[in-house]
PDB file of C-alpha atoms in Angstrom:
ATOM      1  CA  UNK A   1     -48.998  51.417-200.208  1.00 43.00           C
ATOM      2  CA  UNK A   2     -48.603  51.362-196.424  1.00 47.00           C
ATOM      3  CA  UNK A   3     -45.281  49.542-196.752  1.00 52.00           C
ATOM      4  CA  UNK A   4     -44.046  52.157-199.242  1.00 52.00           C
ATOM      5  CA  UNK A   5     -44.996  55.002-196.908  1.00 53.00           C
ATOM      6  CA  UNK A   6     -43.289  53.311-193.965  1.00 51.00           C
ATOM      7  CA  UNK A   7     -40.060  53.067-195.937  1.00 49.00           C
ATOM      8  CA  UNK A   8     -40.010  56.866-196.145  1.00 54.00           C
ATOM      9  CA  UNK A   9     -39.280  56.884-192.404  1.00 53.00           C
ATOM     10  CA  UNK A  10     -35.683  56.940-191.120  1.00 52.00           C
ATOM     11  CA  UNK A  11     -34.309  53.420-191.553  1.00 49.00           C
ATOM     12  CA  UNK A  12     -33.783  52.654-187.819  1.00 53.00           C
ATOM     13  CA  UNK A  13     -37.370  53.681-187.038  1.00 56.00           C
ATOM     14  CA  UNK A  14     -38.725  51.720-190.008  1.00 55.00           C
ATOM     15  CA  UNK A  15     -36.877  48.565-188.935  1.00 55.00           C
ATOM     16  CA  UNK A  16     -38.006  48.971-185.335  1.00 59.00           C
ATOM     17  CA  UNK A  17     -41.661  49.274-186.389  1.00 63.00           C
ATOM     18  CA  UNK A  18     -41.165  46.268-188.648  1.00 60.00           C
ATOM     19  CA  UNK A  19     -39.827  44.262-185.694  1.00 59.00           C
ATOM     20  CA  UNK A  20     -42.822  45.233-183.544  1.00 62.00           C
ATOM     21  CA  UNK A  21     -45.185  44.169-186.342  1.00 60.00           C
ATOM     22  CA  UNK A  22     -43.425  40.802-186.672  1.00 59.00           C
ATOM     23  CA  UNK A  23     -43.624  40.279-182.903  1.00 58.00           C
ATOM     24  CA  UNK A  24     -47.391  40.852-183.011  1.00 58.00           C
ATOM     25  CA  UNK A  25     -47.589  38.211-185.751  1.00 62.00           C
ATOM     26  CA  UNK A  26     -45.455  35.908-183.530  1.00 61.00           C
ATOM     27  CA  UNK A  27     -42.746  35.653-186.208  1.00 59.00           C
ATOM     28  CA  UNK A  28     -39.917  35.588-183.694  1.00 59.00           C
ATOM     29  CA  UNK A  29     -36.920  34.693-185.860  1.00 56.00           C
ATOM     30  CA  UNK A  30     -37.803  37.402-188.407  1.00 56.00           C
ATOM     31  CA  UNK A  31     -38.334  39.853-185.539  1.00 53.00           C
ATOM     32  CA  UNK A  32     -34.860  39.154-184.148  1.00 56.00           C
ATOM     33  CA  UNK A  33     -33.282  39.674-187.575  1.00 53.00           C
ATOM     34  CA  UNK A  34     -35.055  43.031-187.911  1.00 53.00           C
ATOM     35  CA  UNK A  35     -33.857  44.094-184.461  1.00 51.00           C
ATOM     36  CA  UNK A  36     -30.275  43.163-185.276  1.00 51.00           C
ATOM     37  CA  UNK A  37     -30.468  45.375-188.370  1.00 48.00           C
ATOM     38  CA  UNK A  38     -31.404  48.347-186.153  1.00 50.00           C
ATOM     39  CA  UNK A  39     -28.738  47.668-183.551  1.00 54.00           C
ATOM     40  CA  UNK A  40     -25.143  48.716-183.348  1.00 60.00           C
ATOM     41  CA  UNK A  41     -22.667  46.311-181.787  1.00 74.00           C
ATOM     42  CA  UNK A  42     -22.182  46.205-178.043  1.00 83.00           C
ATOM     43  CA  UNK A  43     -18.577  47.307-178.500  1.00 87.00           C
ATOM     44  CA  UNK A  44     -19.549  50.335-180.578  1.00 88.00           C
ATOM     45  CA  UNK A  45     -22.101  51.291-177.929  1.00 91.00           C
ATOM     46  CA  UNK A  46     -19.383  50.947-175.281  1.00 92.00           C
ATOM     47  CA  UNK A  47     -17.059  53.320-177.169  1.00 92.00           C
ATOM     48  CA  UNK A  48     -19.797  55.912-177.630  1.00 93.00           C
ATOM     49  CA  UNK A  49     -20.865  55.545-174.003  1.00 94.00           C
ATOM     50  CA  UNK A  50     -17.321  56.073-172.712  1.00 94.00           C
ATOM     51  CA  UNK A  51     -16.969  59.187-174.877  1.00 95.00           C
ATOM     52  CA  UNK A  52     -20.229  60.633-173.521  1.00 96.00           C
ATOM     53  CA  UNK A  53     -19.124  59.885-169.961  1.00 96.00           C
ATOM     54  CA  UNK A  54     -15.730  61.507-170.542  1.00 96.00           C
ATOM     55  CA  UNK A  55     -17.313  64.707-171.877  1.00 97.00           C
ATOM     56  CA  UNK A  56     -20.276  64.809-169.482  1.00 96.00           C
ATOM     57  CA  UNK A  57     -19.040  67.430-166.994  1.00 96.00           C
ATOM     58  CA  UNK A  58     -17.942  69.779-169.770  1.00 96.00           C
ATOM     59  CA  UNK A  59     -21.207  69.385-171.664  1.00 97.00           C
ATOM     60  CA  UNK A  60     -24.055  67.323-170.077  1.00 96.00           C
ATOM     61  CA  UNK A  61     -26.051  67.549-173.315  1.00 96.00           C
ATOM     62  CA  UNK A  62     -23.600  65.071-174.869  1.00 96.00           C
ATOM     63  CA  UNK A  63     -25.035  62.321-172.664  1.00 96.00           C
ATOM     64  CA  UNK A  64     -28.594  63.388-173.465  1.00 96.00           C
ATOM     65  CA  UNK A  65     -27.906  63.186-177.195  1.00 95.00           C
ATOM     66  CA  UNK A  66     -26.148  59.865-176.748  1.00 95.00           C
ATOM     67  CA  UNK A  67     -29.195  58.379-175.004  1.00 94.00           C
ATOM     68  CA  UNK A  68     -31.535  59.738-177.676  1.00 94.00           C
ATOM     69  CA  UNK A  69     -29.517  58.142-180.447  1.00 92.00           C
ATOM     70  CA  UNK A  70     -29.295  54.624-178.980  1.00 91.00           C
ATOM     71  CA  UNK A  71     -31.954  52.017-178.274  1.00 89.00           C
ATOM     72  CA  UNK A  72     -32.550  49.751-175.296  1.00 87.00           C
ATOM     73  CA  UNK A  73     -31.576  46.906-177.598  1.00 85.00           C
ATOM     74  CA  UNK A  74     -28.181  48.565-178.148  1.00 89.00           C
ATOM     75  CA  UNK A  75     -27.751  48.995-174.404  1.00 91.00           C
ATOM     76  CA  UNK A  76     -28.694  45.410-173.587  1.00 88.00           C
ATOM     77  CA  UNK A  77     -26.223  44.005-176.133  1.00 86.00           C
ATOM     78  CA  UNK A  78     -23.518  46.251-174.677  1.00 91.00           C
ATOM     79  CA  UNK A  79     -24.340  45.030-171.182  1.00 91.00           C
ATOM     80  CA  UNK A  80     -24.249  41.295-171.954  1.00 89.00           C
ATOM     81  CA  UNK A  81     -22.385  40.812-175.244  1.00 85.00           C
ATOM     82  CA  UNK A  82     -19.597  43.376-175.586  1.00 86.00           C
ATOM     83  CA  UNK A  83     -15.931  42.965-174.798  1.00 84.00           C
ATOM     84  CA  UNK A  84     -15.537  43.326-171.022  1.00 85.00           C
ATOM     85  CA  UNK A  85     -19.360  43.439-170.709  1.00 90.00           C
ATOM     86  CA  UNK A  86     -20.599  44.813-167.347  1.00 92.00           C
ATOM     87  CA  UNK A  87     -22.822  41.742-166.890  1.00 91.00           C
ATOM     88  CA  UNK A  88     -19.757  39.586-166.226  1.00 90.00           C
ATOM     89  CA  UNK A  89     -18.088  41.911-163.743  1.00 91.00           C
ATOM     90  CA  UNK A  90     -20.824  43.148-161.422  1.00 92.00           C
ATOM     91  CA  UNK A  91     -19.225  43.891-158.082  1.00 90.00           C
ATOM     92  CA  UNK A  92     -20.378  42.111-154.923  1.00 90.00           C
ATOM     93  CA  UNK A  93     -17.983  43.004-152.139  1.00 89.00           C
ATOM     94  CA  UNK A  94     -14.574  41.938-153.425  1.00 87.00           C
ATOM     95  CA  UNK A  95     -16.068  39.511-155.951  1.00 90.00           C
ATOM     96  CA  UNK A  96     -17.293  39.741-159.531  1.00 91.00           C
ATOM     97  CA  UNK A  97     -20.591  38.126-160.516  1.00 92.00           C
ATOM     98  CA  UNK A  98     -22.325  37.487-163.827  1.00 91.00           C
ATOM     99  CA  UNK A  99     -25.493  39.325-162.843  1.00 93.00           C
ATOM    100  CA  UNK A 100     -27.523  42.475-163.415  1.00 92.00           C
ATOM    101  CA  UNK A 101     -27.710  45.088-160.630  1.00 92.00           C
ATOM    102  CA  UNK A 102     -31.491  44.552-160.483  1.00 94.00           C
ATOM    103  CA  UNK A 103     -30.965  40.881-159.591  1.00 95.00           C
ATOM    104  CA  UNK A 104     -29.789  41.752-156.095  1.00 95.00           C
ATOM    105  CA  UNK A 105     -32.994  43.600-155.236  1.00 95.00           C
ATOM    106  CA  UNK A 106     -35.251  41.022-156.915  1.00 96.00           C
ATOM    107  CA  UNK A 107     -33.700  38.080-155.073  1.00 97.00           C
ATOM    108  CA  UNK A 108     -33.657  39.937-151.777  1.00 98.00           C
ATOM    109  CA  UNK A 109     -37.371  40.688-152.206  1.00 97.00           C
ATOM    110  CA  UNK A 110     -38.223  37.079-153.113  1.00 98.00           C
ATOM    111  CA  UNK A 111     -36.228  35.757-150.154  1.00 98.00           C
ATOM    112  CA  UNK A 112     -37.950  38.137-147.740  1.00 98.00           C
ATOM    113  CA  UNK A 113     -41.454  37.364-149.017  1.00 96.00           C
ATOM    114  CA  UNK A 114     -41.154  33.570-149.344  1.00 97.00           C
ATOM    115  CA  UNK A 115     -38.736  32.955-146.438  1.00 98.00           C
ATOM    116  CA  UNK A 116     -37.182  29.746-147.790  1.00 99.00           C
ATOM    117  CA  UNK A 117     -35.237  27.430-145.512  1.00 99.00           C
ATOM    118  CA  UNK A 118     -33.280  26.237-148.547  1.00 99.00           C
ATOM    119  CA  UNK A 119     -31.990  28.000-151.666  1.00 99.00           C
ATOM    120  CA  UNK A 120     -31.047  25.701-154.541  1.00 99.00           C
ATOM    121  CA  UNK A 121     -28.849  27.193-157.250  1.00 99.00           C
ATOM    122  CA  UNK A 122     -28.244  25.286-160.481  1.00 98.00           C
ATOM    123  CA  UNK A 123     -25.089  26.472-162.240  1.00 97.00           C
ATOM    124  CA  UNK A 124     -22.204  27.396-159.941  1.00 96.00           C
ATOM    125  CA  UNK A 125     -19.704  29.023-162.327  1.00 91.00           C
ATOM    126  CA  UNK A 126     -17.306  31.104-160.189  1.00 92.00           C
ATOM    127  CA  UNK A 127     -19.398  30.585-157.052  1.00 96.00           C
ATOM    128  CA  UNK A 128     -19.986  34.248-156.348  1.00 96.00           C
ATOM    129  CA  UNK A 129     -23.752  34.280-156.893  1.00 96.00           C
ATOM    130  CA  UNK A 130     -24.103  31.460-154.343  1.00 98.00           C
ATOM    131  CA  UNK A 131     -22.173  33.609-151.872  1.00 97.00           C
ATOM    132  CA  UNK A 132     -24.487  36.546-152.625  1.00 97.00           C
ATOM    133  CA  UNK A 133     -27.553  34.365-152.012  1.00 98.00           C
ATOM    134  CA  UNK A 134     -26.068  33.146-148.736  1.00 98.00           C
ATOM    135  CA  UNK A 135     -25.415  36.694-147.559  1.00 97.00           C
ATOM    136  CA  UNK A 136     -28.902  37.851-148.584  1.00 98.00           C
ATOM    137  CA  UNK A 137     -30.528  35.028-146.603  1.00 98.00           C
ATOM    138  CA  UNK A 138     -28.167  34.526-143.666  1.00 97.00           C
ATOM    139  CA  UNK A 139     -30.512  36.275-141.197  1.00 97.00           C
ATOM    140  CA  UNK A 140     -33.150  33.621-141.964  1.00 98.00           C
ATOM    141  CA  UNK A 141     -30.629  30.818-141.361  1.00 96.00           C
ATOM    142  CA  UNK A 142     -31.371  29.587-144.888  1.00 98.00           C
ATOM    143  CA  UNK A 143     -29.237  26.752-146.212  1.00 98.00           C
ATOM    144  CA  UNK A 144     -27.707  27.331-149.662  1.00 99.00           C
ATOM    145  CA  UNK A 145     -26.704  24.560-152.068  1.00 99.00           C
ATOM    146  CA  UNK A 146     -25.324  24.898-155.569  1.00 99.00           C
ATOM    147  CA  UNK A 147     -25.185  22.239-158.303  1.00 99.00           C
ATOM    148  CA  UNK A 148     -22.828  21.972-161.260  1.00 98.00           C
ATOM    149  CA  UNK A 149     -21.409  19.246-163.481  1.00 97.00           C
ATOM    150  CA  UNK A 150     -18.058  21.079-163.332  1.00 96.00           C
ATOM    151  CA  UNK A 151     -16.135  21.275-160.071  1.00 95.00           C
ATOM    152  CA  UNK A 152     -14.886  24.763-159.090  1.00 95.00           C
ATOM    153  CA  UNK A 153     -11.328  25.445-158.017  1.00 94.00           C
ATOM    154  CA  UNK A 154     -10.282  24.335-154.529  1.00 96.00           C
ATOM    155  CA  UNK A 155     -10.239  27.986-153.449  1.00 96.00           C
ATOM    156  CA  UNK A 156     -13.939  28.296-154.332  1.00 96.00           C
ATOM    157  CA  UNK A 157     -14.803  25.121-152.408  1.00 97.00           C
ATOM    158  CA  UNK A 158     -12.924  26.491-149.380  1.00 98.00           C
ATOM    159  CA  UNK A 159     -14.845  29.764-149.637  1.00 97.00           C
ATOM    160  CA  UNK A 160     -18.082  27.774-149.785  1.00 98.00           C
ATOM    161  CA  UNK A 161     -17.060  25.924-146.624  1.00 98.00           C
ATOM    162  CA  UNK A 162     -16.284  29.224-144.895  1.00 97.00           C
ATOM    163  CA  UNK A 163     -19.741  30.563-145.806  1.00 97.00           C
ATOM    164  CA  UNK A 164     -21.678  27.397-145.015  1.00 98.00           C
ATOM    165  CA  UNK A 165     -22.564  26.699-148.670  1.00 99.00           C
ATOM    166  CA  UNK A 166     -22.858  23.119-149.929  1.00 99.00           C
ATOM    167  CA  UNK A 167     -21.606  22.241-153.414  1.00 99.00           C
ATOM    168  CA  UNK A 168     -22.844  19.158-155.260  1.00 99.00           C
ATOM    169  CA  UNK A 169     -20.960  17.954-158.347  1.00 98.00           C
ATOM    170  CA  UNK A 170     -24.236  16.601-159.757  1.00 98.00           C
ATOM    171  CA  UNK A 171     -26.326  16.982-162.896  1.00 98.00           C
ATOM    172  CA  UNK A 172     -29.529  18.630-161.660  1.00 98.00           C
ATOM    173  CA  UNK A 173     -31.575  16.783-164.281  1.00 98.00           C
ATOM    174  CA  UNK A 174     -30.846  13.428-162.585  1.00 98.00           C
ATOM    175  CA  UNK A 175     -32.437  11.693-159.606  1.00 98.00           C
ATOM    176  CA  UNK A 176     -29.159  12.022-157.697  1.00 98.00           C
ATOM    177  CA  UNK A 177     -29.929  15.736-157.300  1.00 98.00           C
ATOM    178  CA  UNK A 178     -32.970  14.800-155.205  1.00 98.00           C
ATOM    179  CA  UNK A 179     -30.851  12.406-153.132  1.00 98.00           C
ATOM    180  CA  UNK A 180     -28.289  15.169-152.570  1.00 99.00           C
ATOM    181  CA  UNK A 181     -30.971  17.567-151.353  1.00 99.00           C
ATOM    182  CA  UNK A 182     -32.446  14.982-148.991  1.00 98.00           C
ATOM    183  CA  UNK A 183     -28.951  14.277-147.629  1.00 98.00           C
ATOM    184  CA  UNK A 184     -28.892  17.765-146.093  1.00 98.00           C
ATOM    185  CA  UNK A 185     -30.920  16.461-143.165  1.00 96.00           C
ATOM    186  CA  UNK A 186     -34.079  18.519-143.713  1.00 96.00           C
ATOM    187  CA  UNK A 187     -37.200  16.366-143.749  1.00 96.00           C
ATOM    188  CA  UNK A 188     -38.608  16.271-147.284  1.00 96.00           C
ATOM    189  CA  UNK A 189     -41.998  17.607-146.176  1.00 97.00           C
ATOM    190  CA  UNK A 190     -40.320  20.486-144.313  1.00 98.00           C
ATOM    191  CA  UNK A 191     -38.282  21.794-147.259  1.00 98.00           C
ATOM    192  CA  UNK A 192     -39.340  25.269-148.417  1.00 99.00           C
ATOM    193  CA  UNK A 193     -37.019  25.896-151.333  1.00 99.00           C
ATOM    194  CA  UNK A 194     -36.385  28.865-153.571  1.00 99.00           C
ATOM    195  CA  UNK A 195     -34.843  27.406-156.740  1.00 99.00           C
ATOM    196  CA  UNK A 196     -32.761  29.307-159.303  1.00 99.00           C
ATOM    197  CA  UNK A 197     -31.965  27.513-162.569  1.00 98.00           C
ATOM    198  CA  UNK A 198     -28.910  29.197-164.082  1.00 96.00           C
ATOM    199  CA  UNK A 199     -27.653  25.976-165.628  1.00 95.00           C
ATOM    200  CA  UNK A 200     -27.313  25.005-169.279  1.00 93.00           C
ATOM    201  CA  UNK A 201     -30.256  27.175-170.462  1.00 91.00           C
ATOM    202  CA  UNK A 202     -31.304  24.374-172.817  1.00 93.00           C
ATOM    203  CA  UNK A 203     -35.021  23.760-173.205  1.00 94.00           C
ATOM    204  CA  UNK A 204     -35.023  20.062-172.319  1.00 96.00           C
ATOM    205  CA  UNK A 205     -32.754  20.593-169.302  1.00 97.00           C
ATOM    206  CA  UNK A 206     -34.982  23.391-167.992  1.00 97.00           C
ATOM    207  CA  UNK A 207     -38.071  21.176-168.291  1.00 98.00           C
ATOM    208  CA  UNK A 208     -36.382  18.125-166.737  1.00 98.00           C
ATOM    209  CA  UNK A 209     -34.926  20.072-163.811  1.00 98.00           C
ATOM    210  CA  UNK A 210     -38.265  21.697-163.077  1.00 98.00           C
ATOM    211  CA  UNK A 211     -40.118  18.361-163.160  1.00 98.00           C
ATOM    212  CA  UNK A 212     -37.567  16.850-160.770  1.00 98.00           C
ATOM    213  CA  UNK A 213     -37.242  19.643-158.206  1.00 98.00           C
ATOM    214  CA  UNK A 214     -40.584  21.479-158.197  1.00 98.00           C
ATOM    215  CA  UNK A 215     -41.722  19.223-155.336  1.00 98.00           C
ATOM    216  CA  UNK A 216     -39.494  21.226-153.002  1.00 98.00           C
ATOM    217  CA  UNK A 217     -41.190  24.570-153.762  1.00 98.00           C
ATOM    218  CA  UNK A 218     -43.950  25.370-151.238  1.00 98.00           C
ATOM    219  CA  UNK A 219     -47.169  27.255-151.845  1.00 96.00           C
ATOM    220  CA  UNK A 220     -46.151  30.885-152.365  1.00 96.00           C
ATOM    221  CA  UNK A 221     -42.591  29.869-153.253  1.00 98.00           C
ATOM    222  CA  UNK A 222     -40.596  30.472-156.428  1.00 98.00           C
ATOM    223  CA  UNK A 223     -38.880  28.475-159.151  1.00 99.00           C
ATOM    224  CA  UNK A 224     -36.740  30.906-161.158  1.00 98.00           C
ATOM    225  CA  UNK A 225     -35.318  30.304-164.629  1.00 97.00           C
ATOM    226  CA  UNK A 226     -32.600  32.724-165.678  1.00 94.00           C
ATOM    227  CA  UNK A 227     -31.424  34.096-169.023  1.00 90.00           C
ATOM    228  CA  UNK A 228     -34.317  32.975-171.212  1.00 88.00           C
ATOM    229  CA  UNK A 229     -34.958  36.470-172.521  1.00 86.00           C
ATOM    230  CA  UNK A 230     -31.256  37.361-172.741  1.00 81.00           C
ATOM    231  CA  UNK A 231     -30.526  34.310-174.890  1.00 78.00           C
ATOM    232  CA  UNK A 232     -33.449  35.116-177.202  1.00 78.00           C
ATOM    233  CA  UNK A 233     -32.207  38.687-177.514  1.00 74.00           C
ATOM    234  CA  UNK A 234     -28.727  37.482-178.427  1.00 70.00           C
ATOM    235  CA  UNK A 235     -30.239  34.789-180.694  1.00 69.00           C
ATOM    236  CA  UNK A 236     -28.071  32.107-179.099  1.00 70.00           C
ATOM    237  CA  UNK A 237     -28.595  28.889-181.017  1.00 68.00           C
ATOM    238  CA  UNK A 238     -29.635  25.947-178.850  1.00 75.00           C
ATOM    239  CA  UNK A 239     -30.109  28.026-175.685  1.00 80.00           C
ATOM    240  CA  UNK A 240     -33.892  28.021-175.461  1.00 89.00           C
ATOM    241  CA  UNK A 241     -34.649  28.412-171.764  1.00 92.00           C
ATOM    242  CA  UNK A 242     -37.625  30.645-172.573  1.00 92.00           C
ATOM    243  CA  UNK A 243     -39.249  27.833-174.537  1.00 93.00           C
ATOM    244  CA  UNK A 244     -38.783  25.698-171.439  1.00 95.00           C
ATOM    245  CA  UNK A 245     -40.614  28.350-169.417  1.00 96.00           C
ATOM    246  CA  UNK A 246     -43.493  28.344-171.904  1.00 95.00           C
ATOM    247  CA  UNK A 247     -43.707  24.554-171.752  1.00 97.00           C
ATOM    248  CA  UNK A 248     -43.837  24.620-167.955  1.00 97.00           C
ATOM    249  CA  UNK A 249     -46.594  27.236-167.910  1.00 96.00           C
ATOM    250  CA  UNK A 250     -48.598  25.223-170.445  1.00 97.00           C
ATOM    251  CA  UNK A 251     -48.355  21.980-168.471  1.00 96.00           C
ATOM    252  CA  UNK A 252     -48.316  22.969-164.784  1.00 96.00           C
ATOM    253  CA  UNK A 253     -51.410  24.810-163.568  1.00 94.00           C
ATOM    254  CA  UNK A 254     -50.033  25.127-160.035  1.00 96.00           C
ATOM    255  CA  UNK A 255     -47.317  27.530-161.237  1.00 97.00           C
ATOM    256  CA  UNK A 256     -47.837  30.877-162.913  1.00 96.00           C
ATOM    257  CA  UNK A 257     -45.630  33.682-164.162  1.00 95.00           C
ATOM    258  CA  UNK A 258     -44.982  36.287-161.470  1.00 95.00           C
ATOM    259  CA  UNK A 259     -45.759  39.541-163.284  1.00 92.00           C
ATOM    260  CA  UNK A 260     -44.868  41.938-160.470  1.00 91.00           C
ATOM    261  CA  UNK A 261     -41.408  42.560-161.931  1.00 89.00           C
ATOM    262  CA  UNK A 262     -42.340  43.234-165.569  1.00 85.00           C
ATOM    263  CA  UNK A 263     -41.333  46.900-165.381  1.00 88.00           C
ATOM    264  CA  UNK A 264     -37.920  46.029-163.913  1.00 85.00           C
ATOM    265  CA  UNK A 265     -36.895  44.093-166.991  1.00 84.00           C
ATOM    266  CA  UNK A 266     -33.130  44.572-166.788  1.00 90.00           C
ATOM    267  CA  UNK A 267     -32.618  41.361-164.831  1.00 93.00           C
ATOM    268  CA  UNK A 268     -31.424  37.806-165.387  1.00 93.00           C
ATOM    269  CA  UNK A 269     -34.808  36.208-164.732  1.00 94.00           C
ATOM    270  CA  UNK A 270     -36.979  38.533-166.820  1.00 92.00           C
ATOM    271  CA  UNK A 271     -40.192  36.610-167.649  1.00 93.00           C
ATOM    272  CA  UNK A 272     -38.759  33.597-165.837  1.00 96.00           C
ATOM    273  CA  UNK A 273     -39.995  33.946-162.236  1.00 97.00           C
ATOM    274  CA  UNK A 274     -42.552  31.194-161.627  1.00 98.00           C
ATOM    275  CA  UNK A 275     -44.671  31.279-158.467  1.00 97.00           C
ATOM    276  CA  UNK A 276     -46.426  28.295-156.975  1.00 97.00           C
ATOM    277  CA  UNK A 277     -49.856  29.417-155.865  1.00 86.00           C
ATOM    278  CA  UNK A 278     -52.535  27.666-157.867  1.00 55.00           C
ATOM    279  CA  UNK A 279     -54.030  29.461-160.822  1.00 56.00           C
ATOM    280  CA  UNK A 280     -52.653  32.856-161.782  1.00 53.00           C
ATOM    281  CA  UNK A 281     -54.586  35.831-160.390  1.00 51.00           C
ATOM    282  CA  UNK A 282     -56.728  37.835-162.780  1.00 52.00           C
ATOM    283  CA  UNK A 283     -54.817  40.632-164.503  1.00 51.00           C
ATOM    284  CA  UNK A 284     -55.657  44.112-163.240  1.00 45.00           C
TER     285      UNK A 284
END
């Protein structure tokens, strides 16, 4: 009877409520299917968004109606999965990064509060996020290293040299990554690292990298795992970083999920910021 009554609702609302119900029951794959049924494509959102922007100054209500008729799920898919998605062209100076605008503030805050003497980035790509991290931490004289199994162009390596960034062509799941870090000349016991895993996003790689490098994170420091939520939202097969996060939390009592950023969810590391500080504080 309840199901019949629910189906009298507008279809998008019915499917959204269905997805929430499935999430409560922890039926994740069914939940994602229900959400996809409610969503429009990122490209369709982009077209509608551009139209609302174009007409805004003639009629501001067009933008209001546009926002009312689209969901956060629609917006997120537009941001990360549409043609020419903003996520892949966020401006940082003259460079384009694959980041969210919120990432800049979050990382600046974490750098200022934990004051690392070393930032370790896993996953170099175009190299621009490493440059951002260097610029955000330069006043602390923080060393920045970035790992990748693919070697960037010579121009990127030169830019790294100009900015004092060290690139290692090393798989961060292997013991050589530890040797590379120790080769920097910082005594092992003196390393206070902030680590950002933006690598393969595969569950086993996330777990292996954490187990290998967590020793370098001090009390009050952070080990950050990016794109777990984004990959679940996009239902990317085989990219299960969030399951890696869950495994880490289940097996490492000295790390807990930093919940201070829950409300600022439009970020690469949503539900993936792990803080080393013993047991998690009681929830308020």
